[in-house]
mmCIF file with all atom_site columns, C-alpha atoms in Angstrom:
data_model
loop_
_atom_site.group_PDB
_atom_site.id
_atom_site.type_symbol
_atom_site.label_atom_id
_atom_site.label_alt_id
_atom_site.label_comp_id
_atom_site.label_asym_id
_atom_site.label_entity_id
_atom_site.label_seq_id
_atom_site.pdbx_PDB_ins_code
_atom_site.Cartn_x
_atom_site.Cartn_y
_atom_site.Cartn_z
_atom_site.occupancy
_atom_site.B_iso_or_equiv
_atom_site.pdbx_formal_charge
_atom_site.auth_seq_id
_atom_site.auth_comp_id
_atom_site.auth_asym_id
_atom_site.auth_atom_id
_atom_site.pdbx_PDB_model_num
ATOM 1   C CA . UNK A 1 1   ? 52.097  -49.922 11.579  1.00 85.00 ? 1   UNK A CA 1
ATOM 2   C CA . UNK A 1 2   ? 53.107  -46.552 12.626  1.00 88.00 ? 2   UNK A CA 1
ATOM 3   C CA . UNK A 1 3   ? 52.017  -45.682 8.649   1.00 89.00 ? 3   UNK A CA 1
ATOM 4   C CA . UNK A 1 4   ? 49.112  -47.588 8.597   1.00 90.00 ? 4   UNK A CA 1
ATOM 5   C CA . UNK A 1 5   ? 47.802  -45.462 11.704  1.00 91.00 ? 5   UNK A CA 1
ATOM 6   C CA . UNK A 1 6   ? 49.051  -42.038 9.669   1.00 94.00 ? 6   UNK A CA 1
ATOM 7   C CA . UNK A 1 7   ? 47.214  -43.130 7.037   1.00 93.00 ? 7   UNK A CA 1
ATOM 8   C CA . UNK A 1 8   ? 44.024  -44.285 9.282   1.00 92.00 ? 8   UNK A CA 1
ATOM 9   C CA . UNK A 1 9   ? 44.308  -41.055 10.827  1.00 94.00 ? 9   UNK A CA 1
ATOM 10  C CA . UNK A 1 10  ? 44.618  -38.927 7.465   1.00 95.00 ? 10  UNK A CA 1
ATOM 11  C CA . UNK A 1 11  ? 41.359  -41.322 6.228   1.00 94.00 ? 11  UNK A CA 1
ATOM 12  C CA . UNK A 1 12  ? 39.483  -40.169 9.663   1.00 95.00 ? 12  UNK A CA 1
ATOM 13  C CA . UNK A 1 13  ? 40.061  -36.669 9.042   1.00 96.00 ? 13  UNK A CA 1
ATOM 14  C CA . UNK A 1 14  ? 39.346  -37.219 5.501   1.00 96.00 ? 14  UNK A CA 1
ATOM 15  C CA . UNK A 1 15  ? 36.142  -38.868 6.474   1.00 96.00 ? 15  UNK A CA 1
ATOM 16  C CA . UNK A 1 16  ? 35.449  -35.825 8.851   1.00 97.00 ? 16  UNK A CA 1
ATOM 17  C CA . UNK A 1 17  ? 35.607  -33.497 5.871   1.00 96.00 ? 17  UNK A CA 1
ATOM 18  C CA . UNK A 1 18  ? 33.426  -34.777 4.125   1.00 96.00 ? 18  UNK A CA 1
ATOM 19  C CA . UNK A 1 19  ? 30.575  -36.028 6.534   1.00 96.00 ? 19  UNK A CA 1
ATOM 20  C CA . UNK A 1 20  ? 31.379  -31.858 7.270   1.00 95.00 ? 20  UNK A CA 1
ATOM 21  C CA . UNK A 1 21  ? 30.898  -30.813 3.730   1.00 95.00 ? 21  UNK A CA 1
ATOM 22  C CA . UNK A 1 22  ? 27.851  -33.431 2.890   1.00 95.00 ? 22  UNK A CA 1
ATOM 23  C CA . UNK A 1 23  ? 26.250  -31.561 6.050   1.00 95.00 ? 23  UNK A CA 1
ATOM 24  C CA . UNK A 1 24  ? 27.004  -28.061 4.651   1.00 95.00 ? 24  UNK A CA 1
ATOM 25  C CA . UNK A 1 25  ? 25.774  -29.152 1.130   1.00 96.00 ? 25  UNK A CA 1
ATOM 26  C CA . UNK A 1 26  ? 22.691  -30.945 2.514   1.00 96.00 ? 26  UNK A CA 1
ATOM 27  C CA . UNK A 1 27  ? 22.159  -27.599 5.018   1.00 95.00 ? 27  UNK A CA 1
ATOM 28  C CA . UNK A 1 28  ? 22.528  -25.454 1.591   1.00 96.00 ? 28  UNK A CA 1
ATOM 29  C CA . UNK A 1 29  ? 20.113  -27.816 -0.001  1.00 96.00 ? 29  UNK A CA 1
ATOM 30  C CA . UNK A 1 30  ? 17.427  -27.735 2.571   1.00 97.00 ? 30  UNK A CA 1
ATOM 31  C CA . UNK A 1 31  ? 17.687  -23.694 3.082   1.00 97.00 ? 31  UNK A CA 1
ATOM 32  C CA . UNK A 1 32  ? 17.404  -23.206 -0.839  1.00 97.00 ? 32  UNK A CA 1
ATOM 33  C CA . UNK A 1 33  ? 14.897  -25.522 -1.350  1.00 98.00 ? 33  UNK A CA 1
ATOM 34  C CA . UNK A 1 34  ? 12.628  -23.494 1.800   1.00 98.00 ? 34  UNK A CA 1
ATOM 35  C CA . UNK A 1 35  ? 13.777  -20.345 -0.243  1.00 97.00 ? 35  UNK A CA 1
ATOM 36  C CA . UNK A 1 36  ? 12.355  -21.117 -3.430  1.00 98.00 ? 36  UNK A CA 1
ATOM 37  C CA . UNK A 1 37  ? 9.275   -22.882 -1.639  1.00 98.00 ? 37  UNK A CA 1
ATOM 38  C CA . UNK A 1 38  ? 8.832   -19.426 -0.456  1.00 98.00 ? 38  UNK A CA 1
ATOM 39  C CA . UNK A 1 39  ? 9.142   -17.495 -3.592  1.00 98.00 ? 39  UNK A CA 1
ATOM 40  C CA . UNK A 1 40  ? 6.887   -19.676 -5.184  1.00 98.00 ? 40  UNK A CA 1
ATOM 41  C CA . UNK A 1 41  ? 4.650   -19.050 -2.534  1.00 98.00 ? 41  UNK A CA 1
ATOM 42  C CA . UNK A 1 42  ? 4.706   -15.371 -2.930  1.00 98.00 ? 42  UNK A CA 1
ATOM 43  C CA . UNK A 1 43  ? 5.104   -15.884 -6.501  1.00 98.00 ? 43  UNK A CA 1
ATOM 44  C CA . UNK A 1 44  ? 1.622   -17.455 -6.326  1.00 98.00 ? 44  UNK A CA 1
ATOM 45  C CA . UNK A 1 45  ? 0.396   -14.470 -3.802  1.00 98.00 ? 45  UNK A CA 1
ATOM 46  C CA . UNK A 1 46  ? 1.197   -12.075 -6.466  1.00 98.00 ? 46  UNK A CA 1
ATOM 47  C CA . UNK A 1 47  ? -0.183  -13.569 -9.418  1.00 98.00 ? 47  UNK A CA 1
ATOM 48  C CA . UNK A 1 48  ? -3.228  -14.208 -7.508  1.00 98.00 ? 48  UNK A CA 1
ATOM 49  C CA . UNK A 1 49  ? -3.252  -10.446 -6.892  1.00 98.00 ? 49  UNK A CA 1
ATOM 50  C CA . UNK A 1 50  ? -2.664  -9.669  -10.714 1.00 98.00 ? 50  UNK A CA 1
ATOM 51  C CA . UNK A 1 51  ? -5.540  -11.648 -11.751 1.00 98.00 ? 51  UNK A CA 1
ATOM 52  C CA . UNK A 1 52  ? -7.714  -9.772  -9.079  1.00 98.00 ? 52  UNK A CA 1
ATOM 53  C CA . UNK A 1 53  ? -6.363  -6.328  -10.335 1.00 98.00 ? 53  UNK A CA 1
ATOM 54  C CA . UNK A 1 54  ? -7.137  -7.680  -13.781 1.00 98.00 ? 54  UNK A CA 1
ATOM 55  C CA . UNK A 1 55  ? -10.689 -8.731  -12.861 1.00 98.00 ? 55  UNK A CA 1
ATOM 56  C CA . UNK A 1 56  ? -11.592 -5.712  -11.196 1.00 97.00 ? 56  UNK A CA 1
ATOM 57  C CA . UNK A 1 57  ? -9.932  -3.555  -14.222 1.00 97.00 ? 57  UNK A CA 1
ATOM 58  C CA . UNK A 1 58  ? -12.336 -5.530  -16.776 1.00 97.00 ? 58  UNK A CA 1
ATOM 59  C CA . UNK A 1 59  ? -15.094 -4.536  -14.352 1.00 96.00 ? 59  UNK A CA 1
ATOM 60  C CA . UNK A 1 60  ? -14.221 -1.023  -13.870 1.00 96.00 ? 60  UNK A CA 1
ATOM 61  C CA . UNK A 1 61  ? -13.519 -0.665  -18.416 1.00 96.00 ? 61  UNK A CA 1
ATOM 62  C CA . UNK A 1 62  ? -17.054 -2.606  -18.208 1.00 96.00 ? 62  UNK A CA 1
ATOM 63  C CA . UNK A 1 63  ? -18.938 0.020   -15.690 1.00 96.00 ? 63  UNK A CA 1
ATOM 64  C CA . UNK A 1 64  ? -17.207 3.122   -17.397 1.00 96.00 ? 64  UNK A CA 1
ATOM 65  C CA . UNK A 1 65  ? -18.949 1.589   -20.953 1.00 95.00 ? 65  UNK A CA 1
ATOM 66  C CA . UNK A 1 66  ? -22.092 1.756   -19.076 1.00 96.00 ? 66  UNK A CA 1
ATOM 67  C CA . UNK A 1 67  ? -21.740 4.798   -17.483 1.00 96.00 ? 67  UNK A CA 1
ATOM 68  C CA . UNK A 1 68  ? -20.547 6.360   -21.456 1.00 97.00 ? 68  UNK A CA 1
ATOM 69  C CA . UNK A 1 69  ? -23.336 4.964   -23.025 1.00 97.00 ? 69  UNK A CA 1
ATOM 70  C CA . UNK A 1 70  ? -25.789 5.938   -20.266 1.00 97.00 ? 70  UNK A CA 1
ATOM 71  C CA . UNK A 1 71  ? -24.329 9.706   -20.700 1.00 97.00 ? 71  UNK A CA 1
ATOM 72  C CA . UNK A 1 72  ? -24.922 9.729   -24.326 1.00 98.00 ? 72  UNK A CA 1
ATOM 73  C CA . UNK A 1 73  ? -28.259 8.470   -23.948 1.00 98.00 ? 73  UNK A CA 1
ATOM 74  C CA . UNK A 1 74  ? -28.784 11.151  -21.251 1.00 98.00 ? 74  UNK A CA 1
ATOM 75  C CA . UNK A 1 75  ? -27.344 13.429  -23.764 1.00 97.00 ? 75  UNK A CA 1
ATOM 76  C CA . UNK A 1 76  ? -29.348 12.756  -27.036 1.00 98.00 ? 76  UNK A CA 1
ATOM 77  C CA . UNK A 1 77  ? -32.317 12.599  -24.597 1.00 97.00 ? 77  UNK A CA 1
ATOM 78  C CA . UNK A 1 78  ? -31.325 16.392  -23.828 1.00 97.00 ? 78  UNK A CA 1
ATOM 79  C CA . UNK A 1 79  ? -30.922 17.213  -26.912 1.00 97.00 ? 79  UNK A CA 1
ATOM 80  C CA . UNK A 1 80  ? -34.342 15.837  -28.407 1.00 97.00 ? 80  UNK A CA 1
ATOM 81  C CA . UNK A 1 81  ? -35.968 17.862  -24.980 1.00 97.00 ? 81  UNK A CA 1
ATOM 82  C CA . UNK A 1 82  ? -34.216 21.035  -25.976 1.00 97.00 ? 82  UNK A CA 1
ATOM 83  C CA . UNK A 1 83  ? -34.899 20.549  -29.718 1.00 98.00 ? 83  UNK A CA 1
ATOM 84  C CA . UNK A 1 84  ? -39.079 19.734  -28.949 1.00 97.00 ? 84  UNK A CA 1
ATOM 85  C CA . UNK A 1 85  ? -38.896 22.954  -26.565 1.00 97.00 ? 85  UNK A CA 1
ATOM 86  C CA . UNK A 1 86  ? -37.517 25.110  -29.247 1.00 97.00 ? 86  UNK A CA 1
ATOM 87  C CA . UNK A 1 87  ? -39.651 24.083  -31.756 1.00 98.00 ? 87  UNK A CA 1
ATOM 88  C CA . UNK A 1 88  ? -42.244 24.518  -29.824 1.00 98.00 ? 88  UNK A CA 1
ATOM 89  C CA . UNK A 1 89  ? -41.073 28.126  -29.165 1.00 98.00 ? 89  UNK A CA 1
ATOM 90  C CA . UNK A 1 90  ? -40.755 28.578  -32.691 1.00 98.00 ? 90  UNK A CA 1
ATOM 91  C CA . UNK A 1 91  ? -44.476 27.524  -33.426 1.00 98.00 ? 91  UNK A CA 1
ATOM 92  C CA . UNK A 1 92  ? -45.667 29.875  -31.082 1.00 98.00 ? 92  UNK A CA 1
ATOM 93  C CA . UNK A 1 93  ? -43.878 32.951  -31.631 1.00 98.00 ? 93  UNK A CA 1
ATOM 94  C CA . UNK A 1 94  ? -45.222 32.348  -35.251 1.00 97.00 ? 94  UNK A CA 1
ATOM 95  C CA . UNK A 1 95  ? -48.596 32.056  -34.058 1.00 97.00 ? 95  UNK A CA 1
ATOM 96  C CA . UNK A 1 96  ? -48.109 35.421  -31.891 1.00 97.00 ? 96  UNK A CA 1
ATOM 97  C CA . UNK A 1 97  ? -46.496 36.837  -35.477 1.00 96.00 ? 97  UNK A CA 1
ATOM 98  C CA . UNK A 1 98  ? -49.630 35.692  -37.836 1.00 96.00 ? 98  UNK A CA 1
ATOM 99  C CA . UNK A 1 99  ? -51.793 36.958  -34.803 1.00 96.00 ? 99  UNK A CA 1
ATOM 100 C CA . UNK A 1 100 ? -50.151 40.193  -34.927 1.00 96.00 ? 100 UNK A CA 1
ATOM 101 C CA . UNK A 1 101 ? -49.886 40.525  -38.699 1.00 96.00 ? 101 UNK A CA 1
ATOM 102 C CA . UNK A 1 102 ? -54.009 39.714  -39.273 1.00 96.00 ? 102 UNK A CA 1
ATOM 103 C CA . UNK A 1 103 ? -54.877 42.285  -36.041 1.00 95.00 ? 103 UNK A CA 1
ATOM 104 C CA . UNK A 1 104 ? -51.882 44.741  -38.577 1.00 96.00 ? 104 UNK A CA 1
ATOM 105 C CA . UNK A 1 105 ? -54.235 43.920  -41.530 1.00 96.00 ? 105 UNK A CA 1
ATOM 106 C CA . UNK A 1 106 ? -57.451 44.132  -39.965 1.00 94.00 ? 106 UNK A CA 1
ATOM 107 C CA . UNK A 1 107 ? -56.319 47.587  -39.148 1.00 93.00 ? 107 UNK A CA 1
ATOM 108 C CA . UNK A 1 108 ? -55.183 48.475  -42.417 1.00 94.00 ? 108 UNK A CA 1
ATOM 109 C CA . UNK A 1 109 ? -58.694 47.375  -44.010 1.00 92.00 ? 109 UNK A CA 1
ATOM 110 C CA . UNK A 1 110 ? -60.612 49.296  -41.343 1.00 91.00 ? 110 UNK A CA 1
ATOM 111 C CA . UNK A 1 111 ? -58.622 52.355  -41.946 1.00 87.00 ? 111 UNK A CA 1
ATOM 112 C CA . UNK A 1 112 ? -59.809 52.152  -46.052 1.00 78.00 ? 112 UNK A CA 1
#
């Protein structure tokens, strides 16, 4: 009897170890499980935030195109101004040229 309560006792303590480690294991299993909860959780935070970044890049490529095209528009408008004004310049400094060169010959006849 005196074994039977040795090995009651060794059973008990037995019993204790492992009601200790299936509270450890199910402790481990609850803390991990609230850890990866949480990374998916900020996992899902930054994705959320990549997408935004994303979304607001696309905008930003898509407002720089506009601003590049308005630019060149701005640009060949310019240059159309500044060709028109020269031409214009041209035209009349001919004008003051043939003026100049029949008031020359006008002269010329006068004087013959």
């Amino acid at each position: 009897s005196e074994m039977e309560a040795t090995q009651l006792s060794h059973l008990r303590e037995e019993l204790k170890k492992a009601k200790n480690l299936l509270t450890s294991s199910e402790s481990s299993r609850i803390r991990y499980q609230l850890e990866a909860e949480e990374t998916k959780r900020k996992l899902a935070a930054v994705s959320a935030k990549l997408d935004e970044t994303e979304k607001q890049l696309e905008e930003l490529s898509e407002n720089e195109d506009a601003r590049v095209r308005e630019l060149r528009k701005i640009s060949h408008d310019r240059d159309r101004a500044w060709q028109s004004e020269l031409e214009a310049a041209v035209q009349r400094q001919h004008a003051l040229d043939s003026a100049a060169l029949a008031s020359a010959m006008n002269e010329i006849n006068k004087l013959r």
